[in-house]
Amino acid sequence: MDLQITSLTGASGSTHFVATDTVNWVILQADDGVTLIDGGYPGHADAVTESLRRVGSAPEEIRAALLTHAHVDHLGGLVKLRQKYAFDVYADPHEVAHARRDYLEQANAASLAPIAWQPRVLRWLSRILPLGALDKTGLPDATPFPDLAGLPGAPVPIAAPGHTRGHSAFLVADGEALVSGDALISAHPTTTPPGPQCLGPVFTHDPERNAASLENLAATDARLLFPGHGPQWAGRMRTAVDQALARG
Ligand SMILES: [Zn+2]
């Protein structure tokens, strides 16, 4: 699988942004282990392991995984990895029930129907279905964030509800980079052109609430955006948010 890895090193350790052509994840690597942020589709479990090896780590070193949100393309790989490796999975308190699959707040065949005729949407579906896009397995023992300062990389959660009701972003790399999940992305196979943007209403639980949450991201001093979809984006978060809001 084609993995694009961007690495930053600072006081809190090394931060690795892993981008694929469908979804991204982040590795926070420190002397006391690894924190993962998201884990791709179910079919990405081996790619997550490969990305850890490429940065000189191993899945046995994962101490915890954090979810930006509990959609299958962010959670599914973690479900598979948990079958082999022991680590805790944490989410925002408002996202935990979603991660446990007490309910599912995700686009489905009916909600996708209005756009499913578009060639780029069909191409995207043909890529994600083999990765396990329809898998509904959850993580029954996901729990609310503990004090994240004690985890490798010391990520700082930033509430960003809207895409899902308990979506979270994270400041990483000592505040240099913002992991924005699906609150703010830089490209998506179903849209054009690339650039900072929000996912469309088909994919977003509460678009107005998501737009309001972008102010929490714009208020950070991060200079690098590590989104859930699309490549990294360099610049001020205020600029990224303004560009996304201007697209509507
Ligand atoms: Zn999502």
PDB file of C-alpha atoms and ligand atoms in Angstrom:
ATOM      1  CA  MET A   1       0.000   0.000   0.000  1.00  0.00           C
ATOM      2  CA  ASP A   2       1.229   3.483  -0.827  1.00  0.00           C
ATOM      3  CA  LEU A   3       1.949   5.282   2.459  1.00  0.00           C
ATOM      4  CA  GLN A   4       3.159   8.893   2.543  1.00  0.00           C
ATOM      5  CA  ILE A   5       4.821   9.572   5.893  1.00  0.00           C
ATOM      6  CA  THR A   6       5.688  13.063   7.135  1.00  0.00           C
ATOM      7  CA  SER A   7       7.730  13.255  10.338  1.00  0.00           C
ATOM      8  CA  LEU A   8       8.426  16.022  12.863  1.00  0.00           C
ATOM      9  CA  THR A   9      10.669  15.706  15.908  1.00  0.00           C
ATOM     10  CA  GLY A  10      10.491  17.875  19.014  1.00  0.00           C
ATOM     11  CA  ALA A  11      10.560  17.839  22.803  1.00  0.00           C
ATOM     12  CA  SER A  12       7.597  15.452  23.065  1.00  0.00           C
ATOM     13  CA  GLY A  13       9.136  12.902  20.666  1.00  0.00           C
ATOM     14  CA  SER A  14       8.458  12.217  16.996  1.00  0.00           C
ATOM     15  CA  THR A  15       5.176  12.774  15.217  1.00  0.00           C
ATOM     16  CA  HIS A  16       4.470  10.857  12.014  1.00  0.00           C
ATOM     17  CA  PHE A  17       1.549  11.729   9.755  1.00  0.00           C
ATOM     18  CA  VAL A  18       0.655   8.703   7.610  1.00  0.00           C
ATOM     19  CA  ALA A  19      -1.406   9.490   4.510  1.00  0.00           C
ATOM     20  CA  THR A  20      -3.054   6.957   2.200  1.00  0.00           C
ATOM     21  CA  ASP A  21      -5.263   7.583  -0.824  1.00  0.00           C
ATOM     22  CA  THR A  22      -8.402   7.055   1.287  1.00  0.00           C
ATOM     23  CA  VAL A  23      -7.734   8.018   4.934  1.00  0.00           C
ATOM     24  CA  ASN A  24      -4.918   9.044   7.273  1.00  0.00           C
ATOM     25  CA  TRP A  25      -3.613   8.296  10.774  1.00  0.00           C
ATOM     26  CA  VAL A  26      -0.932   9.672  13.077  1.00  0.00           C
ATOM     27  CA  ILE A  27       1.811   7.984  15.113  1.00  0.00           C
ATOM     28  CA  LEU A  28       3.143   9.732  18.231  1.00  0.00           C
ATOM     29  CA  GLN A  29       6.425   8.084  19.134  1.00  0.00           C
ATOM     30  CA  ALA A  30       8.293   8.651  22.392  1.00  0.00           C
ATOM     31  CA  ASP A  31      10.744   6.790  24.643  1.00  0.00           C
ATOM     32  CA  ASP A  32       7.854   5.263  26.594  1.00  0.00           C
ATOM     33  CA  GLY A  33       5.933   3.910  23.599  1.00  0.00           C
ATOM     34  CA  VAL A  34       3.514   4.937  20.885  1.00  0.00           C
ATOM     35  CA  THR A  35       0.150   6.678  20.801  1.00  0.00           C
ATOM     36  CA  LEU A  36      -1.870   6.139  17.640  1.00  0.00           C
ATOM     37  CA  ILE A  37      -4.476   8.636  16.499  1.00  0.00           C
ATOM     38  CA  ASP A  38      -7.015   6.730  14.370  1.00  0.00           C
ATOM     39  CA  GLY A  39      -6.231   3.505  12.520  1.00  0.00           C
ATOM     40  CA  GLY A  40      -7.760   3.521   9.052  1.00  0.00           C
ATOM     41  CA  TYR A  41     -10.316   1.087   7.617  1.00  0.00           C
ATOM     42  CA  PRO A  42     -10.408  -2.567   8.773  1.00  0.00           C
ATOM     43  CA  GLY A  43      -8.352  -3.356   5.661  1.00  0.00           C
ATOM     44  CA  HIS A  44      -5.641  -0.938   6.815  1.00  0.00           C
ATOM     45  CA  ALA A  45      -4.545  -2.911   9.894  1.00  0.00           C
ATOM     46  CA  ASP A  46      -1.476  -4.306   8.097  1.00  0.00           C
ATOM     47  CA  ALA A  47      -0.727  -0.854   6.667  1.00  0.00           C
ATOM     48  CA  VAL A  48      -0.767   0.629  10.188  1.00  0.00           C
ATOM     49  CA  THR A  49       1.712  -2.068  11.253  1.00  0.00           C
ATOM     50  CA  GLU A  50       3.835  -1.329   8.173  1.00  0.00           C
ATOM     51  CA  SER A  51       3.802   2.412   8.959  1.00  0.00           C
ATOM     52  CA  LEU A  52       4.968   1.700  12.516  1.00  0.00           C
ATOM     53  CA  ARG A  53       7.826  -0.445  11.199  1.00  0.00           C
ATOM     54  CA  ARG A  54       8.838   2.246   8.697  1.00  0.00           C
ATOM     55  CA  VAL A  55       9.325   4.742  11.519  1.00  0.00           C
ATOM     56  CA  GLY A  56      11.318   2.240  13.575  1.00  0.00           C
ATOM     57  CA  SER A  57       8.559   1.119  15.903  1.00  0.00           C
ATOM     58  CA  ALA A  58       6.291  -1.921  16.249  1.00  0.00           C
ATOM     59  CA  PRO A  59       2.654  -2.601  17.124  1.00  0.00           C
ATOM     60  CA  GLU A  60       3.730  -4.117  20.461  1.00  0.00           C
ATOM     61  CA  GLU A  61       4.786  -0.587  21.455  1.00  0.00           C
ATOM     62  CA  ILE A  62       1.289   0.912  21.089  1.00  0.00           C
ATOM     63  CA  ARG A  63       0.223   2.107  24.541  1.00  0.00           C
ATOM     64  CA  ALA A  64      -3.016   3.724  23.487  1.00  0.00           C
ATOM     65  CA  ALA A  65      -5.060   4.745  20.473  1.00  0.00           C
ATOM     66  CA  LEU A  66      -7.155   7.896  20.339  1.00  0.00           C
ATOM     67  CA  LEU A  67     -10.119   8.320  18.053  1.00  0.00           C
ATOM     68  CA  THR A  68     -10.894  11.587  16.332  1.00  0.00           C
ATOM     69  CA  HIS A  69     -14.280   9.915  15.830  1.00  0.00           C
ATOM     70  CA  ALA A  70     -15.759   6.449  15.471  1.00  0.00           C
ATOM     71  CA  HIS A  71     -16.406   6.178  11.720  1.00  0.00           C
ATOM     72  CA  VAL A  72     -15.256   2.873  10.208  1.00  0.00           C
ATOM     73  CA  ASP A  73     -12.421   4.508   8.237  1.00  0.00           C
ATOM     74  CA  HIS A  74     -10.815   5.749  11.479  1.00  0.00           C
ATOM     75  CA  LEU A  75     -11.761   2.959  13.888  1.00  0.00           C
ATOM     76  CA  GLY A  76     -11.792  -0.227  11.762  1.00  0.00           C
ATOM     77  CA  GLY A  77      -8.027  -0.791  11.652  1.00  0.00           C
ATOM     78  CA  LEU A  78      -7.874  -0.465  15.424  1.00  0.00           C
ATOM     79  CA  VAL A  79     -10.541  -3.161  15.843  1.00  0.00           C
ATOM     80  CA  LYS A  80      -8.354  -5.540  13.814  1.00  0.00           C
ATOM     81  CA  LEU A  81      -5.141  -4.568  15.618  1.00  0.00           C
ATOM     82  CA  ARG A  82      -6.813  -5.106  19.007  1.00  0.00           C
ATOM     83  CA  GLN A  83      -7.333  -8.774  18.056  1.00  0.00           C
ATOM     84  CA  LYS A  84      -3.536  -9.203  18.224  1.00  0.00           C
ATOM     85  CA  TYR A  85      -2.190  -6.448  20.445  1.00  0.00           C
ATOM     86  CA  ALA A  86      -3.247  -5.099  23.829  1.00  0.00           C
ATOM     87  CA  PHE A  87      -3.735  -1.338  24.036  1.00  0.00           C
ATOM     88  CA  ASP A  88      -6.393   1.034  25.296  1.00  0.00           C
ATOM     89  CA  VAL A  89      -8.685   2.979  22.982  1.00  0.00           C
ATOM     90  CA  TYR A  90      -9.954   6.380  24.068  1.00  0.00           C
ATOM     91  CA  ALA A  91     -12.430   8.847  22.618  1.00  0.00           C
ATOM     92  CA  ASP A  92     -14.166  12.055  23.633  1.00  0.00           C
ATOM     93  CA  PRO A  93     -16.802  11.229  26.304  1.00  0.00           C
ATOM     94  CA  HIS A  94     -19.530  12.087  23.767  1.00  0.00           C
ATOM     95  CA  GLU A  95     -18.052   9.696  21.183  1.00  0.00           C
ATOM     96  CA  VAL A  96     -17.560   6.626  23.373  1.00  0.00           C
ATOM     97  CA  ALA A  97     -21.056   5.204  22.826  1.00  0.00           C
ATOM     98  CA  HIS A  98     -20.526   5.615  19.071  1.00  0.00           C
ATOM     99  CA  ALA A  99     -17.211   3.740  19.278  1.00  0.00           C
ATOM    100  CA  ARG A 100     -18.978   0.965  21.187  1.00  0.00           C
ATOM    101  CA  ARG A 101     -21.607   0.903  18.397  1.00  0.00           C
ATOM    102  CA  ASP A 102     -24.496   1.661  20.746  1.00  0.00           C
ATOM    103  CA  TYR A 103     -25.550   3.717  17.705  1.00  0.00           C
ATOM    104  CA  LEU A 104     -24.065   4.408  14.255  1.00  0.00           C
ATOM    105  CA  GLU A 105     -23.832   7.956  12.966  1.00  0.00           C
ATOM    106  CA  GLN A 106     -22.427   7.295   9.495  1.00  0.00           C
ATOM    107  CA  ALA A 107     -23.313   7.645   5.815  1.00  0.00           C
ATOM    108  CA  ASN A 108     -25.048   4.540   4.500  1.00  0.00           C
ATOM    109  CA  ALA A 109     -26.447   3.279   1.191  1.00  0.00           C
ATOM    110  CA  ALA A 110     -29.589   5.401   1.543  1.00  0.00           C
ATOM    111  CA  SER A 111     -27.819   8.643   2.450  1.00  0.00           C
ATOM    112  CA  LEU A 112     -25.222   8.134  -0.315  1.00  0.00           C
ATOM    113  CA  ALA A 113     -27.866   7.470  -2.974  1.00  0.00           C
ATOM    114  CA  PRO A 114     -28.183  11.135  -4.116  1.00  0.00           C
ATOM    115  CA  ILE A 115     -24.462  11.323  -5.038  1.00  0.00           C
ATOM    116  CA  ALA A 116     -23.714   7.661  -5.826  1.00  0.00           C
ATOM    117  CA  TRP A 117     -24.217   8.197  -9.573  1.00  0.00           C
ATOM    118  CA  GLN A 118     -21.173  10.494  -9.790  1.00  0.00           C
ATOM    119  CA  PRO A 119     -18.173   8.749 -11.423  1.00  0.00           C
ATOM    120  CA  ARG A 120     -15.746   9.986  -8.762  1.00  0.00           C
ATOM    121  CA  VAL A 121     -18.053   8.700  -6.008  1.00  0.00           C
ATOM    122  CA  LEU A 122     -18.288   5.320  -7.750  1.00  0.00           C
ATOM    123  CA  ARG A 123     -14.486   5.177  -8.051  1.00  0.00           C
ATOM    124  CA  TRP A 124     -14.194   6.026  -4.348  1.00  0.00           C
ATOM    125  CA  LEU A 125     -16.715   3.320  -3.399  1.00  0.00           C
ATOM    126  CA  SER A 126     -14.787   0.768  -5.437  1.00  0.00           C
ATOM    127  CA  ARG A 127     -11.702   1.605  -3.364  1.00  0.00           C
ATOM    128  CA  ILE A 128     -13.275   1.640   0.109  1.00  0.00           C
ATOM    129  CA  LEU A 129     -15.605  -1.365  -0.115  1.00  0.00           C
ATOM    130  CA  PRO A 130     -12.669  -3.845  -0.296  1.00  0.00           C
ATOM    131  CA  LEU A 131     -11.173  -2.075   2.753  1.00  0.00           C
ATOM    132  CA  GLY A 132     -14.210  -3.034   4.850  1.00  0.00           C
ATOM    133  CA  ALA A 133     -16.285   0.163   4.577  1.00  0.00           C
ATOM    134  CA  LEU A 134     -19.461  -1.713   5.514  1.00  0.00           C
ATOM    135  CA  ASP A 135     -17.993  -3.319   8.634  1.00  0.00           C
ATOM    136  CA  LYS A 136     -20.063  -2.313  11.673  1.00  0.00           C
ATOM    137  CA  THR A 137     -17.857  -3.818  14.374  1.00  0.00           C
ATOM    138  CA  GLY A 138     -17.190  -1.476  17.281  1.00  0.00           C
ATOM    139  CA  LEU A 139     -14.878  -1.339  20.269  1.00  0.00           C
ATOM    140  CA  PRO A 140     -17.031  -2.368  23.273  1.00  0.00           C
ATOM    141  CA  ASP A 141     -14.370  -1.336  25.774  1.00  0.00           C
ATOM    142  CA  ALA A 142     -13.548   2.122  24.380  1.00  0.00           C
ATOM    143  CA  THR A 143     -13.382   4.626  27.239  1.00  0.00           C
ATOM    144  CA  PRO A 144     -13.354   8.431  27.666  1.00  0.00           C
ATOM    145  CA  PHE A 145     -10.043  10.279  27.400  1.00  0.00           C
ATOM    146  CA  PRO A 146      -7.881  10.038  30.498  1.00  0.00           C
ATOM    147  CA  ASP A 147      -5.347  12.819  31.141  1.00  0.00           C
ATOM    148  CA  LEU A 148      -3.633  12.618  27.746  1.00  0.00           C
ATOM    149  CA  ALA A 149      -0.534  14.444  29.022  1.00  0.00           C
ATOM    150  CA  GLY A 150       0.647  11.076  30.346  1.00  0.00           C
ATOM    151  CA  LEU A 151       0.548   9.354  26.948  1.00  0.00           C
ATOM    152  CA  PRO A 152       3.454   9.168  24.481  1.00  0.00           C
ATOM    153  CA  GLY A 153       3.577  12.446  22.529  1.00  0.00           C
ATOM    154  CA  ALA A 154       1.337  14.232  25.084  1.00  0.00           C
ATOM    155  CA  PRO A 155      -1.463  15.075  22.622  1.00  0.00           C
ATOM    156  CA  VAL A 156      -3.891  17.827  23.626  1.00  0.00           C
ATOM    157  CA  PRO A 157      -7.552  17.186  22.734  1.00  0.00           C
ATOM    158  CA  ILE A 158      -9.650  19.985  21.242  1.00  0.00           C
ATOM    159  CA  ALA A 159     -13.404  19.484  21.139  1.00  0.00           C
ATOM    160  CA  ALA A 160     -14.637  19.656  17.546  1.00  0.00           C
ATOM    161  CA  PRO A 161     -18.186  18.209  17.515  1.00  0.00           C
ATOM    162  CA  GLY A 162     -20.356  18.246  14.420  1.00  0.00           C
ATOM    163  CA  HIS A 163     -18.935  15.700  11.972  1.00  0.00           C
ATOM    164  CA  THR A 164     -20.045  13.312  14.716  1.00  0.00           C
ATOM    165  CA  ARG A 165     -21.436  14.404  18.069  1.00  0.00           C
ATOM    166  CA  GLY A 166     -18.193  13.667  19.933  1.00  0.00           C
ATOM    167  CA  HIS A 167     -15.595  14.409  17.264  1.00  0.00           C
ATOM    168  CA  SER A 168     -12.240  15.563  18.601  1.00  0.00           C
ATOM    169  CA  ALA A 169      -9.110  17.168  17.170  1.00  0.00           C
ATOM    170  CA  PHE A 170      -5.658  17.017  18.757  1.00  0.00           C
ATOM    171  CA  LEU A 171      -2.691  19.342  19.028  1.00  0.00           C
ATOM    172  CA  VAL A 172       0.492  17.313  18.592  1.00  0.00           C
ATOM    173  CA  ALA A 173       4.227  17.887  18.081  1.00  0.00           C
ATOM    174  CA  ASP A 174       4.344  20.375  20.981  1.00  0.00           C
ATOM    175  CA  GLY A 175       1.552  22.405  19.405  1.00  0.00           C
ATOM    176  CA  GLU A 176       3.182  22.597  15.958  1.00  0.00           C
ATOM    177  CA  ALA A 177       0.586  20.437  14.205  1.00  0.00           C
ATOM    178  CA  LEU A 178      -3.160  19.976  14.419  1.00  0.00           C
ATOM    179  CA  VAL A 179      -4.724  16.560  13.822  1.00  0.00           C
ATOM    180  CA  SER A 180      -8.147  17.650  12.603  1.00  0.00           C
ATOM    181  CA  GLY A 181      -9.814  14.321  11.805  1.00  0.00           C
ATOM    182  CA  ASP A 182     -12.837  14.918   9.598  1.00  0.00           C
ATOM    183  CA  ALA A 183     -13.776  18.314  11.064  1.00  0.00           C
ATOM    184  CA  LEU A 184     -11.448  19.916   8.508  1.00  0.00           C
ATOM    185  CA  ILE A 185      -9.849  18.025   5.631  1.00  0.00           C
ATOM    186  CA  SER A 186      -7.531  18.998   2.755  1.00  0.00           C
ATOM    187  CA  ALA A 187      -8.949  16.820  -0.046  1.00  0.00           C
ATOM    188  CA  HIS A 188     -11.370  13.951  -0.588  1.00  0.00           C
ATOM    189  CA  PRO A 189     -11.798  11.478  -3.459  1.00  0.00           C
ATOM    190  CA  THR A 190     -15.418  12.660  -3.843  1.00  0.00           C
ATOM    191  CA  THR A 191     -14.629  16.390  -4.208  1.00  0.00           C
ATOM    192  CA  THR A 192     -12.597  18.748  -6.335  1.00  0.00           C
ATOM    193  CA  PRO A 193     -10.462  20.907  -6.140  1.00  0.00           C
ATOM    194  CA  PRO A 194      -8.181  19.986  -3.220  1.00  0.00           C
ATOM    195  CA  GLY A 195      -7.652  22.489  -0.393  1.00  0.00           C
ATOM    196  CA  PRO A 196      -8.957  23.019   3.130  1.00  0.00           C
ATOM    197  CA  GLN A 197     -12.616  22.041   3.201  1.00  0.00           C
ATOM    198  CA  CYS A 198     -15.370  20.413   5.232  1.00  0.00           C
ATOM    199  CA  LEU A 199     -16.902  17.112   4.230  1.00  0.00           C
ATOM    200  CA  GLY A 200     -20.329  17.479   2.656  1.00  0.00           C
ATOM    201  CA  PRO A 201     -23.631  17.127   4.518  1.00  0.00           C
ATOM    202  CA  VAL A 202     -23.966  13.489   3.380  1.00  0.00           C
ATOM    203  CA  PHE A 203     -20.955  12.655   5.533  1.00  0.00           C
ATOM    204  CA  THR A 204     -21.528  15.098   8.392  1.00  0.00           C
ATOM    205  CA  HIS A 205     -23.915  14.563  11.309  1.00  0.00           C
ATOM    206  CA  ASP A 206     -24.384  18.290  12.066  1.00  0.00           C
ATOM    207  CA  PRO A 207     -22.750  20.641   9.491  1.00  0.00           C
ATOM    208  CA  GLU A 208     -23.617  23.844  11.402  1.00  0.00           C
ATOM    209  CA  ARG A 209     -22.101  22.532  14.585  1.00  0.00           C
ATOM    210  CA  ASN A 210     -19.025  21.402  12.646  1.00  0.00           C
ATOM    211  CA  ALA A 211     -18.632  24.901  11.161  1.00  0.00           C
ATOM    212  CA  ALA A 212     -18.866  26.409  14.660  1.00  0.00           C
ATOM    213  CA  SER A 213     -16.228  23.946  15.914  1.00  0.00           C
ATOM    214  CA  LEU A 214     -13.792  25.171  13.277  1.00  0.00           C
ATOM    215  CA  GLU A 215     -13.307  28.278  15.420  1.00  0.00           C
ATOM    216  CA  ASN A 216     -11.728  26.043  18.080  1.00  0.00           C
ATOM    217  CA  LEU A 217      -9.234  24.881  15.447  1.00  0.00           C
ATOM    218  CA  ALA A 218      -8.608  28.386  14.063  1.00  0.00           C
ATOM    219  CA  ALA A 219      -7.743  29.560  17.580  1.00  0.00           C
ATOM    220  CA  THR A 220      -4.693  27.270  17.791  1.00  0.00           C
ATOM    221  CA  ASP A 221      -1.141  28.303  16.908  1.00  0.00           C
ATOM    222  CA  ALA A 222      -0.441  25.149  14.876  1.00  0.00           C
ATOM    223  CA  ARG A 223       1.314  25.710  11.532  1.00  0.00           C
ATOM    224  CA  LEU A 224       0.679  22.307  10.016  1.00  0.00           C
ATOM    225  CA  LEU A 225      -2.632  20.565   9.412  1.00  0.00           C
ATOM    226  CA  PHE A 226      -2.748  16.759   9.561  1.00  0.00           C
ATOM    227  CA  PRO A 227      -6.302  16.024   8.327  1.00  0.00           C
ATOM    228  CA  GLY A 228      -8.278  12.787   8.311  1.00  0.00           C
ATOM    229  CA  HIS A 229      -8.406  12.899   4.519  1.00  0.00           C
ATOM    230  CA  GLY A 230      -6.045  14.542   2.033  1.00  0.00           C
ATOM    231  CA  PRO A 231      -2.403  15.560   2.317  1.00  0.00           C
ATOM    232  CA  GLN A 232      -0.852  17.684   5.036  1.00  0.00           C
ATOM    233  CA  TRP A 233      -1.420  21.409   4.629  1.00  0.00           C
ATOM    234  CA  ALA A 234       1.036  24.093   5.806  1.00  0.00           C
ATOM    235  CA  GLY A 235      -0.126  27.493   7.025  1.00  0.00           C
ATOM    236  CA  ARG A 236      -2.083  29.167   9.781  1.00  0.00           C
ATOM    237  CA  MET A 237      -5.162  27.322  10.985  1.00  0.00           C
ATOM    238  CA  ARG A 238      -7.148  30.566  10.739  1.00  0.00           C
ATOM    239  CA  THR A 239      -6.379  30.595   7.001  1.00  0.00           C
ATOM    240  CA  ALA A 240      -7.330  26.930   6.565  1.00  0.00           C
ATOM    241  CA  VAL A 241     -10.623  27.477   8.370  1.00  0.00           C
ATOM    242  CA  ASP A 242     -11.438  30.617   6.383  1.00  0.00           C
ATOM    243  CA  GLN A 243     -10.763  28.746   3.125  1.00  0.00           C
ATOM    244  CA  ALA A 244     -13.021  25.876   4.220  1.00  0.00           C
ATOM    245  CA  LEU A 245     -15.832  28.204   5.281  1.00  0.00           C
ATOM    246  CA  ALA A 246     -15.554  30.167   2.004  1.00  0.00           C
ATOM    247  CA  ARG A 247     -16.165  26.942   0.061  1.00  0.00           C
ATOM    248  CA  GLY A 248     -19.416  26.521   1.956  1.00  0.00           C
TER     249      GLY A 248
HETATM  250 ZN    ZN B   1     -15.754  10.562   9.411  1.00  0.00          ZN
END
